Short mmCIF file of C-alpha atoms and ligand atoms in Angstrom, two decimals:
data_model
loop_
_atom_site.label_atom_id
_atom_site.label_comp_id
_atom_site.label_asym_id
_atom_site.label_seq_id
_atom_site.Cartn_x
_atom_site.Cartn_y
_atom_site.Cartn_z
CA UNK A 27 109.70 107.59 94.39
CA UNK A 28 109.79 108.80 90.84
CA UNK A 29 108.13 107.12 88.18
CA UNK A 30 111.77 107.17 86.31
CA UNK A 31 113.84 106.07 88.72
CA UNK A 32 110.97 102.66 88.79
CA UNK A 33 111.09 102.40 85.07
CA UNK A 34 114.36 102.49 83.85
CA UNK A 35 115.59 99.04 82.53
CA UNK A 36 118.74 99.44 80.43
CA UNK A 37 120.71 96.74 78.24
CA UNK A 38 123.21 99.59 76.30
CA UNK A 39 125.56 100.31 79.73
CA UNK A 40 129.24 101.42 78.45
CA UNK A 41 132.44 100.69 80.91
CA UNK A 42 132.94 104.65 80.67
CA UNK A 43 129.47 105.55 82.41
CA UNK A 44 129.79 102.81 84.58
CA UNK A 45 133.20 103.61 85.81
CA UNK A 46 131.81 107.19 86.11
CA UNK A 47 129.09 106.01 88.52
CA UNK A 48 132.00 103.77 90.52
CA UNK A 49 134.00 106.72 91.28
CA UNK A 50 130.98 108.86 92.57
CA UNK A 51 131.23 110.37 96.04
CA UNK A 52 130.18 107.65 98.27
CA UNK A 53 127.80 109.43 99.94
CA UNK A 54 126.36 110.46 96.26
CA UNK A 55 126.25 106.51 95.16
CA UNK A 56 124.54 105.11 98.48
CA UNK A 57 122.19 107.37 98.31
CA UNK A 58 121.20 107.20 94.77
CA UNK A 59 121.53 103.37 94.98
CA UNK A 60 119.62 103.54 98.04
CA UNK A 61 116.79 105.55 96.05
CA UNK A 62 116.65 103.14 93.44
CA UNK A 63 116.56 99.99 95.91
CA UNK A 64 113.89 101.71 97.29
CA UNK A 65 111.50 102.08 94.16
CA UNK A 66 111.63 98.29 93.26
CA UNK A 67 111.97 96.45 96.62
CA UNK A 68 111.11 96.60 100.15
CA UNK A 69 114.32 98.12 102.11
CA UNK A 70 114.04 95.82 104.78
CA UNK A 71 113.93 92.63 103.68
CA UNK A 72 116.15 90.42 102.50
CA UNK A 73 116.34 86.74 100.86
CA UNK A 74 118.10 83.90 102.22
CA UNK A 75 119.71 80.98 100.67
CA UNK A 76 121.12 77.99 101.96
CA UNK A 77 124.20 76.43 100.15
CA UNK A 78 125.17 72.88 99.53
CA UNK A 79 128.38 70.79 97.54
CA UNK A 80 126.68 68.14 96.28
CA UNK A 81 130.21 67.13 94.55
CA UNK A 82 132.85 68.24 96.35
CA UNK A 83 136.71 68.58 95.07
CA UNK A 84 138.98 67.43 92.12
CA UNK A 85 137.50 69.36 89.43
CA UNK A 86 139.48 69.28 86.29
CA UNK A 87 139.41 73.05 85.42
CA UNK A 88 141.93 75.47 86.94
CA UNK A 89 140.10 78.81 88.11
CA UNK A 90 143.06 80.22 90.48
CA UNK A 91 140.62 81.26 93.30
CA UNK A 92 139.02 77.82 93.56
CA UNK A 93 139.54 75.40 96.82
CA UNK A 94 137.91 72.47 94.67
CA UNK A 95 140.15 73.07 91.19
CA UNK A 96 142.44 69.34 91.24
CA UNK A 97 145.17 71.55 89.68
CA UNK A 98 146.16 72.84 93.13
CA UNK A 99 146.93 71.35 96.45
CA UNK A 100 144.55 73.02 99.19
CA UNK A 101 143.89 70.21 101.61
CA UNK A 102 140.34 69.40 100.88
CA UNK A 103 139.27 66.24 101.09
CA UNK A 104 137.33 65.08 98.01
CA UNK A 105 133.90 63.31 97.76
CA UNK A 106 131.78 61.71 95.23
CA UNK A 107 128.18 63.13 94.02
CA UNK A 108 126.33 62.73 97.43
CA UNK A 109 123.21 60.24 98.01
CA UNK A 110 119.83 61.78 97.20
CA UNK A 111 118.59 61.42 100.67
CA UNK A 112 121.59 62.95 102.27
CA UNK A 113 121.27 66.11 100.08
CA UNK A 114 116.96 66.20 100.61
CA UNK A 115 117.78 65.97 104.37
CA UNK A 116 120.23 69.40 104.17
CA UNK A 117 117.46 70.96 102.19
CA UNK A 118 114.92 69.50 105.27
CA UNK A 119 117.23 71.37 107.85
CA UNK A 120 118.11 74.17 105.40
CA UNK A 121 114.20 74.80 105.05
CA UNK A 122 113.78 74.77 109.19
CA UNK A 123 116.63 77.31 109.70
CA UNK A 124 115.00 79.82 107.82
CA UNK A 125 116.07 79.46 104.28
CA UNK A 126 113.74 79.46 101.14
CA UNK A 127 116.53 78.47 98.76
CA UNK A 128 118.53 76.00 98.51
CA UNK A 129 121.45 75.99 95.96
CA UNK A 130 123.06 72.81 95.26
CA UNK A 131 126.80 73.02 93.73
CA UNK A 132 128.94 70.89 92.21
CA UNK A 133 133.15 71.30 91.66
CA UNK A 134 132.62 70.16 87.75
CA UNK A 135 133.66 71.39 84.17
CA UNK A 136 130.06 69.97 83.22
CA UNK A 137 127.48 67.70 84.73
CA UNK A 138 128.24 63.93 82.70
CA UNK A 139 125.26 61.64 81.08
CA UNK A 140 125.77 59.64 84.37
CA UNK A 141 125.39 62.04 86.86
CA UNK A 142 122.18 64.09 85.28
CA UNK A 143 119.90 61.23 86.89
CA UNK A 144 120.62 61.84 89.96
CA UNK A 145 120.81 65.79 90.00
CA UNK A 146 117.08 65.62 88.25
CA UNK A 147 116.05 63.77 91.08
CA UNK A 148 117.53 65.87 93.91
CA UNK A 149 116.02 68.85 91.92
CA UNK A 150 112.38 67.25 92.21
CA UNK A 151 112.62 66.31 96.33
CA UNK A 152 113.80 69.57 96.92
CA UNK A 153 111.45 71.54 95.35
CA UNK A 154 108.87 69.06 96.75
CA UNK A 155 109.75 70.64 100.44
CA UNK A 156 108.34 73.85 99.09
CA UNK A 157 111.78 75.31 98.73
CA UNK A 158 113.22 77.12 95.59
CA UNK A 159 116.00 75.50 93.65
CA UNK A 160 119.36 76.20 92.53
CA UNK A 161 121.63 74.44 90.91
CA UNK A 162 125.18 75.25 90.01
CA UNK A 163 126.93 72.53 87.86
CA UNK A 164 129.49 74.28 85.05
CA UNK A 165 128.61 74.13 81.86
CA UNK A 166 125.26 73.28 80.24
CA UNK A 167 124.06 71.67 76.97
CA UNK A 168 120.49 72.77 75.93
CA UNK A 169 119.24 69.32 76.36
CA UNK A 170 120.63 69.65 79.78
CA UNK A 171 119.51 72.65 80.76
CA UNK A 172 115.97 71.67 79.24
CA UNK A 173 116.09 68.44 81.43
CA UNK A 174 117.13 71.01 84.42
CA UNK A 175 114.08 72.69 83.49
CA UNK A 176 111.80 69.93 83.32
CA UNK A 177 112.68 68.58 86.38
CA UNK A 178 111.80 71.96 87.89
CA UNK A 179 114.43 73.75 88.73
CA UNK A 180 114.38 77.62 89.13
CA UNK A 181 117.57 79.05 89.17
CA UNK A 182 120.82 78.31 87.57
CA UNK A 183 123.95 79.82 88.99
CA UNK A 184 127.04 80.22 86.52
CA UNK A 185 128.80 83.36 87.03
CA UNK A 186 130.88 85.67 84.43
CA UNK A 187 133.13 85.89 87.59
CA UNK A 188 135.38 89.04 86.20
CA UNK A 189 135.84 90.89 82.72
CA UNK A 190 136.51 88.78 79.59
CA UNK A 191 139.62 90.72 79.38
CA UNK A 192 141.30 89.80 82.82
CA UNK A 193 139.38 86.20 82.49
CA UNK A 194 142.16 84.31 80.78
CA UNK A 195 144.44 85.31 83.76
CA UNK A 196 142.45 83.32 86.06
CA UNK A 197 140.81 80.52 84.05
CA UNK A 198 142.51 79.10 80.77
CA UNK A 199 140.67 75.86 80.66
CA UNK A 200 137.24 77.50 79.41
CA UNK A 201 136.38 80.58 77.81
CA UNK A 202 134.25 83.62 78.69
CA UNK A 203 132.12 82.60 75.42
CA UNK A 204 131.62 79.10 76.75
CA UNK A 205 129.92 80.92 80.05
CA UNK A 206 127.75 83.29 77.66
CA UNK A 207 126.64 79.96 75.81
CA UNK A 208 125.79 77.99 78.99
CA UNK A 209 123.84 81.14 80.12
CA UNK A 210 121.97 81.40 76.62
CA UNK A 211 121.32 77.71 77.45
CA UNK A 212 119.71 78.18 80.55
CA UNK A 213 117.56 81.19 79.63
CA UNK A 214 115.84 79.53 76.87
CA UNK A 215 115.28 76.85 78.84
CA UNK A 216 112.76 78.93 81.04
CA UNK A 217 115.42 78.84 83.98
CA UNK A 218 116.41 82.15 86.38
CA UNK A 219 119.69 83.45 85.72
CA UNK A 220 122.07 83.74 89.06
CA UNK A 221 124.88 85.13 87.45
CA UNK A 222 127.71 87.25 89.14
CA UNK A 223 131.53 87.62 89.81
CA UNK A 224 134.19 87.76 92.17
CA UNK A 225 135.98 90.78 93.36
CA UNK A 226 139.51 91.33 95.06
CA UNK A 227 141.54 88.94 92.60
CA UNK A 228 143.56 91.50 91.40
CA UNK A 229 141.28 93.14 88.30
CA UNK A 230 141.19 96.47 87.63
CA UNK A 231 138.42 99.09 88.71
CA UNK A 232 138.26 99.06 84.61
CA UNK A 233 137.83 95.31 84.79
CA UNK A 234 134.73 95.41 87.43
CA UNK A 235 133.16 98.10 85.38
CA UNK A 236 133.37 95.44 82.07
CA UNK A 237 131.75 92.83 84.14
CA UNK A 238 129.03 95.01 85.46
CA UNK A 239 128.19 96.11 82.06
CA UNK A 240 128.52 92.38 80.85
CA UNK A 241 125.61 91.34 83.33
CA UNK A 242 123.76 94.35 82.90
CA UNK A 243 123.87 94.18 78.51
CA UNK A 244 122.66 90.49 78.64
CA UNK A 245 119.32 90.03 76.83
CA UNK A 246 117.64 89.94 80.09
CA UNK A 247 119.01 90.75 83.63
CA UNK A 248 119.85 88.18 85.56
CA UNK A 249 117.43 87.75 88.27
CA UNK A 250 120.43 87.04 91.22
CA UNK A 251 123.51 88.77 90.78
CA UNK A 252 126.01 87.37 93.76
CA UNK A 253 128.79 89.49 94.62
CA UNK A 254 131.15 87.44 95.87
CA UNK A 255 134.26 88.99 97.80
CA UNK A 256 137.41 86.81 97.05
CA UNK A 257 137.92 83.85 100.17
CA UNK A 258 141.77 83.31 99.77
CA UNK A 259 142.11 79.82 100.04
CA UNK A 260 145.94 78.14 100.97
CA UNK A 261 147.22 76.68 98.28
CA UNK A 262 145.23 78.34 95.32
CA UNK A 263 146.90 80.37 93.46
CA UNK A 264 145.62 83.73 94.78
CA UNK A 265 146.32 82.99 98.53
CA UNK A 266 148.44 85.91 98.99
CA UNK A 267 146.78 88.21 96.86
CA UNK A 268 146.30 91.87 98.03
CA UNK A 269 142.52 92.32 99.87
CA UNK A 270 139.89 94.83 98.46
CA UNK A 271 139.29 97.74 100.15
CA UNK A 272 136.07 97.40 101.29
CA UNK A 273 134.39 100.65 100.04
CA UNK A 274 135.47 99.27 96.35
CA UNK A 275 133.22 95.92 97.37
CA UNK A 276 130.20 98.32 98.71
CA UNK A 277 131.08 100.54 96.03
CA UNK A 278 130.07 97.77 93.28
CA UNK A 279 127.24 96.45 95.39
CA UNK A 280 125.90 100.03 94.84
CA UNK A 281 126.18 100.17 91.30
CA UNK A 282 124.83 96.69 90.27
CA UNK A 283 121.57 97.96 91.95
CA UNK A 284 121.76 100.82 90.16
CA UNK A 285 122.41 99.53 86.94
CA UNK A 286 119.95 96.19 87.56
CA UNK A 287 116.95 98.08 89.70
CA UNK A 288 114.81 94.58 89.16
CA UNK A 289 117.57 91.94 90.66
CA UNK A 290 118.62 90.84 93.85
CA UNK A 291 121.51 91.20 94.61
CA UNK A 292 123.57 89.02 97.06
CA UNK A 293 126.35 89.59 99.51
CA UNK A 294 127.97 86.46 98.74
CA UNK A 295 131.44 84.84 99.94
CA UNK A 296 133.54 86.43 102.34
CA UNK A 297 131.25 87.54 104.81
CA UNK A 298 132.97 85.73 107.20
CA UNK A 299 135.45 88.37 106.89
CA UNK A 300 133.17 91.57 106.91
CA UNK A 301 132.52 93.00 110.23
CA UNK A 302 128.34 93.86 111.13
CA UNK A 303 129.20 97.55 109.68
CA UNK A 304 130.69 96.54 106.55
CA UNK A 305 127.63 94.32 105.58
CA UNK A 306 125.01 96.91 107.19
CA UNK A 307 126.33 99.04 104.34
CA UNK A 308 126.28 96.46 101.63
CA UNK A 309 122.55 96.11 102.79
CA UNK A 310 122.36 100.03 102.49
CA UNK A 311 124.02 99.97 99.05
CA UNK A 312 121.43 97.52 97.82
CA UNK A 313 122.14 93.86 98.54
CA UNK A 314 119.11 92.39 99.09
CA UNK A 315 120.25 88.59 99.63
CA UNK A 316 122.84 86.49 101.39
CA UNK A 317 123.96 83.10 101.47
CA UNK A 318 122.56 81.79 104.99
CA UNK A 319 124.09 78.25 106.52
CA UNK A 320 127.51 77.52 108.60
CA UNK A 321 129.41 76.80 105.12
CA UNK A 322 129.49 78.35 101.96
CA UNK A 323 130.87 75.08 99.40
CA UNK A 324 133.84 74.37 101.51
CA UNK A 325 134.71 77.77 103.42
CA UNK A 326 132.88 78.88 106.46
CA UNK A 327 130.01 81.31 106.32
CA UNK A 328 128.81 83.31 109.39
CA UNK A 329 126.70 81.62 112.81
CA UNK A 330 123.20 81.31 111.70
CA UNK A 331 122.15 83.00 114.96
CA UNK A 332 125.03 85.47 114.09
CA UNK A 333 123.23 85.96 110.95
CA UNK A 334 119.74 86.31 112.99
CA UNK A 335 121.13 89.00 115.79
CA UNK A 336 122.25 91.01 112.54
CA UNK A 337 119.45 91.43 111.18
CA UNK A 338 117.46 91.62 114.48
CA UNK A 339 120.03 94.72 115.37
CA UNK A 340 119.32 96.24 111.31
CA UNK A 341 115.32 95.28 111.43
CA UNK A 342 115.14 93.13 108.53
CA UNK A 343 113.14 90.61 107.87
CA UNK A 344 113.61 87.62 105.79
CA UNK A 345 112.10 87.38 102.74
CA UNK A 346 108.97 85.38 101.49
CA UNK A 347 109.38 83.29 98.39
CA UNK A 348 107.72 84.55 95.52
CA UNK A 349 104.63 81.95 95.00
CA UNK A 350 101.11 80.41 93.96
CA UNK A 351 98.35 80.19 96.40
CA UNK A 352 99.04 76.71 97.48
CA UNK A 353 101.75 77.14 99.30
CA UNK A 354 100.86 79.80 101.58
CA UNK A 355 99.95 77.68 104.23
CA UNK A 356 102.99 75.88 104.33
CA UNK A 357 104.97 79.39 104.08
CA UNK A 358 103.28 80.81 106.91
CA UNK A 359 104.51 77.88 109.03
CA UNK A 360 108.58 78.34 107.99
CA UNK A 361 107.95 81.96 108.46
CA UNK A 362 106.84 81.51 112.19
CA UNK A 363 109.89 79.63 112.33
CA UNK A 364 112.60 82.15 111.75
CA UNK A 365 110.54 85.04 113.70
CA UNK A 366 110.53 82.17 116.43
CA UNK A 367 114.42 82.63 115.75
CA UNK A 368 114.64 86.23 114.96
CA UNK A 369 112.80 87.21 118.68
CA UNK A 370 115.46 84.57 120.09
CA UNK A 371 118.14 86.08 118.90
CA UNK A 372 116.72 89.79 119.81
CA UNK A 373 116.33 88.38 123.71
CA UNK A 374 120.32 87.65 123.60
CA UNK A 375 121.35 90.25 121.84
CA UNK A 376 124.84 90.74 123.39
CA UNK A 377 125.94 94.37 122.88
CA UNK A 378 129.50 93.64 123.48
CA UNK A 379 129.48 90.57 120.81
CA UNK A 380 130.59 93.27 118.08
CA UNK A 381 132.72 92.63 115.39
N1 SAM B 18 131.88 74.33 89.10
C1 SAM B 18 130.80 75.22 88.88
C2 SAM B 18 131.21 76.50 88.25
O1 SAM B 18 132.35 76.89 88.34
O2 SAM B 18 130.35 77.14 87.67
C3 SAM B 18 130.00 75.50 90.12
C4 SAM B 18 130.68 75.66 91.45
S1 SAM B 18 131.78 77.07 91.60
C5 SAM B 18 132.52 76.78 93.16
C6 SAM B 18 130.66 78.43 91.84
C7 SAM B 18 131.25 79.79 92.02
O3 SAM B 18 131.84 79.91 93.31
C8 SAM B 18 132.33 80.23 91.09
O4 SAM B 18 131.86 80.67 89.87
C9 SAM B 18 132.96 81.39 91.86
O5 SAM B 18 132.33 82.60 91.49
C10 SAM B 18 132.64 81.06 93.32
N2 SAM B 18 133.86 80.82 94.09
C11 SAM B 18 134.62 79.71 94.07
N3 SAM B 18 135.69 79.83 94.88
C12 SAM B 18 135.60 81.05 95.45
C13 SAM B 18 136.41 81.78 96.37
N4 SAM B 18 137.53 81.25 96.85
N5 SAM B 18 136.02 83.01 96.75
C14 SAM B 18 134.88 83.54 96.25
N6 SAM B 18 134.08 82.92 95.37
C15 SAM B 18 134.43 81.69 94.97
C1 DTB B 19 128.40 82.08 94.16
O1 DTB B 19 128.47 83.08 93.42
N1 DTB B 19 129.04 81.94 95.29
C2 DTB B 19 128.78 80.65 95.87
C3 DTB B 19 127.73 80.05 94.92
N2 DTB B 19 127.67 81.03 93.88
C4 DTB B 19 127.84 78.70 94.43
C5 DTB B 19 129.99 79.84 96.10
C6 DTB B 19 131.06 80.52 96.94
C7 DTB B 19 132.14 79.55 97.16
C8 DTB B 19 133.19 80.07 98.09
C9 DTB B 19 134.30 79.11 98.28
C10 DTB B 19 133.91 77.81 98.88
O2 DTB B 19 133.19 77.77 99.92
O3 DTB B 19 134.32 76.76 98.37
FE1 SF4 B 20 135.71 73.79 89.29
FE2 SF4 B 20 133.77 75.59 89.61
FE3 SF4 B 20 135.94 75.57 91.23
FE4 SF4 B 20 136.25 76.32 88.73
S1 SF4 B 20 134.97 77.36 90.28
S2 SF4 B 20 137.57 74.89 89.83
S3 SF4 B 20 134.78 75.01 87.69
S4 SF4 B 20 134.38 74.02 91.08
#
């Protein structure tokens, strides 16, 4: 692979170029995304994270895609903040499954001087199972995201979620600056960036390009970029709204590897509703990491084993966590545990369960 294609790192995108690379021939953009994926990662391996709602329902903001916003009626039943032990048991079963991250959400505007406590905590007996952390909470203060920090947490997930232009059509009780400030927040507290958006809520090709260049011109690129297909949820506002094509969704997946060569970047919701093919090419395009675990927050998320025969059938592998010495021993155990799974799944692979 070329030197240039390895080194290129750029923070001055413009919508026109990046529209420009969106409406590529397809074979043209999976290739060159393809090229690039190439020169900064292994092609055949892909990270996993397990998901958790830590806090589930009646949030007080109003994002129109959202099952959890308390502005619409969806059916979910709401919970309280759940007990430390309950949420350090997931991560336990999370961690034998397969996964090496677990990301902890909560349906919030912002985590409350009560609640941080308790989230610290959760973030130390996680990480204390040798997993990575994640936490996704709404907005941050810097004393927040400092205590975040502290406590040793390694990602924070906040996402842009479209352009600022179409963002007041689907959120009006925040604004696109208060994201950019939490995300400021969480960078200078030493944290990873998970940052990404949502695609197939009626925005404009123009709109996805904005948000691409968005992630792309922050200071720094965020280290996970999830891609996350709309879910339409009944009762939210954008139940009925028109699906994606899904070269448009591959189509992006290609370009946010092009545009951020050093990220991963996950296949996110709606996977559930993308056949093998569809995500075999989202791999292809560049996605490099998926959410793995039977739910998502509230919405389903593929079979685990489902998950397994997939990547038996592709050849990929799951990949290690980045890490100190230390913990090797107790990696190489959790790895023999999902190729334990990974052969399992390759003895009963069923050729006619296709989907
Ligand atoms: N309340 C926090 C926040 O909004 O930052 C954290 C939890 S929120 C559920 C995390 C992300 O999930 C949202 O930013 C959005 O991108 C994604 N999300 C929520 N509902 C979704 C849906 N129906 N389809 C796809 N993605 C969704
Ligand atoms: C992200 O970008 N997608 C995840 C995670 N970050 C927190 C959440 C998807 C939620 C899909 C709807 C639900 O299950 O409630
Ligand atoms: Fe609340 Fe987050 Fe859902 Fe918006 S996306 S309604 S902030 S849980």
């Amino acid at each position: 692979m070329s030197a240039s294609l390895k080194s290129e790192i750029r923070h001055d995108w413009t919508a026109e170029e990046v529209r420009h690379l969106l409406e590529l021939p397809f074979n043209d953009l999976l290739f060159q995304a393809q090229a690039v994926h190439r020169a900064h990662f292994n092609p055949n391996e892909v990270q996993v994270s397990t998901l958790l709602s830590i806090k589930t329902g009646a949030c007080p903001e109003d994002c129109k895609y959202c099952p959890q916003s308390g502005h619409y009626n969806t059916g979910l039943e709401k919970e309280k903040l759940l007990e430390i032990e309950k949420v350090v048991g997931e991560a336990r079963q999370a961690r034998e499954s397969g996964a090496t991250r677990f990301c902890m959400g909560a349906a919030w505007r912002n985590p409350n001087a009560k609640n941080m406590p308790y989230v610290l905590e959760m973030v130390k007996q996680v990480k204390d199972l040798g997993l990575e952390t994640c936490m996704t909470l709404g907005m941050l203060t810097a004393d927040q995201a400092e205590a975040l920090a502290g406590a040793g947490l390694d990602y924070y997930n906040h996402n842009l979620d479209t352009s600022e232009n179409f963002y007041g059509q689907i959120i009006t009780t925040r604004t696109y600056a208060d994201r950019l400030e939490t995300l400021q927040n969480v960078r200078d507290a030493g944290m990873k960036v998970c940052c990404g958006g949502i695609l197939g809520m009626g925005e404009s090709e123009l709109d996805r390009a904005e948000l691409l260049c968005q992630l792309a011109n922050l200071p720094e690129h965020p280290e996970s970029i999830p891609i996350n297909m709309l879910v339409r949820v009944e009762g939210t506002p954008l139940e009925n709204e028109e699906e994606l094509e899904p070269f448009e969704f591959i189509r992006m997946i290609a370009v946010a590897r092009i545009m951020m060569p050093r990220s991963h970047v996950r296949l996110s919701a709606g996977r559930e509703n993308m056949n093998e093919q569809m995500q075999a090419l989202c791999f292809f395009a560049g996605a490099n990491s998926i959410f793995y675990g039977e739910k998502l927050l509230t919405t389903p998320n593929p079979e685990t084993n489902r998950d397994m025969r997939l990547f038996a059938k592709l050849g990929i592998r799951p990949e290690q966590r980045q890490q100190c010495q230390d913990e090797d021993l107790q990696e190489q155990a959790l790895l023999q545990a999902v190729e334990v799974k990974r052969r399992e799944a390759e003895m009963f692979y069923d050729a006619a369960d296709e989907r």
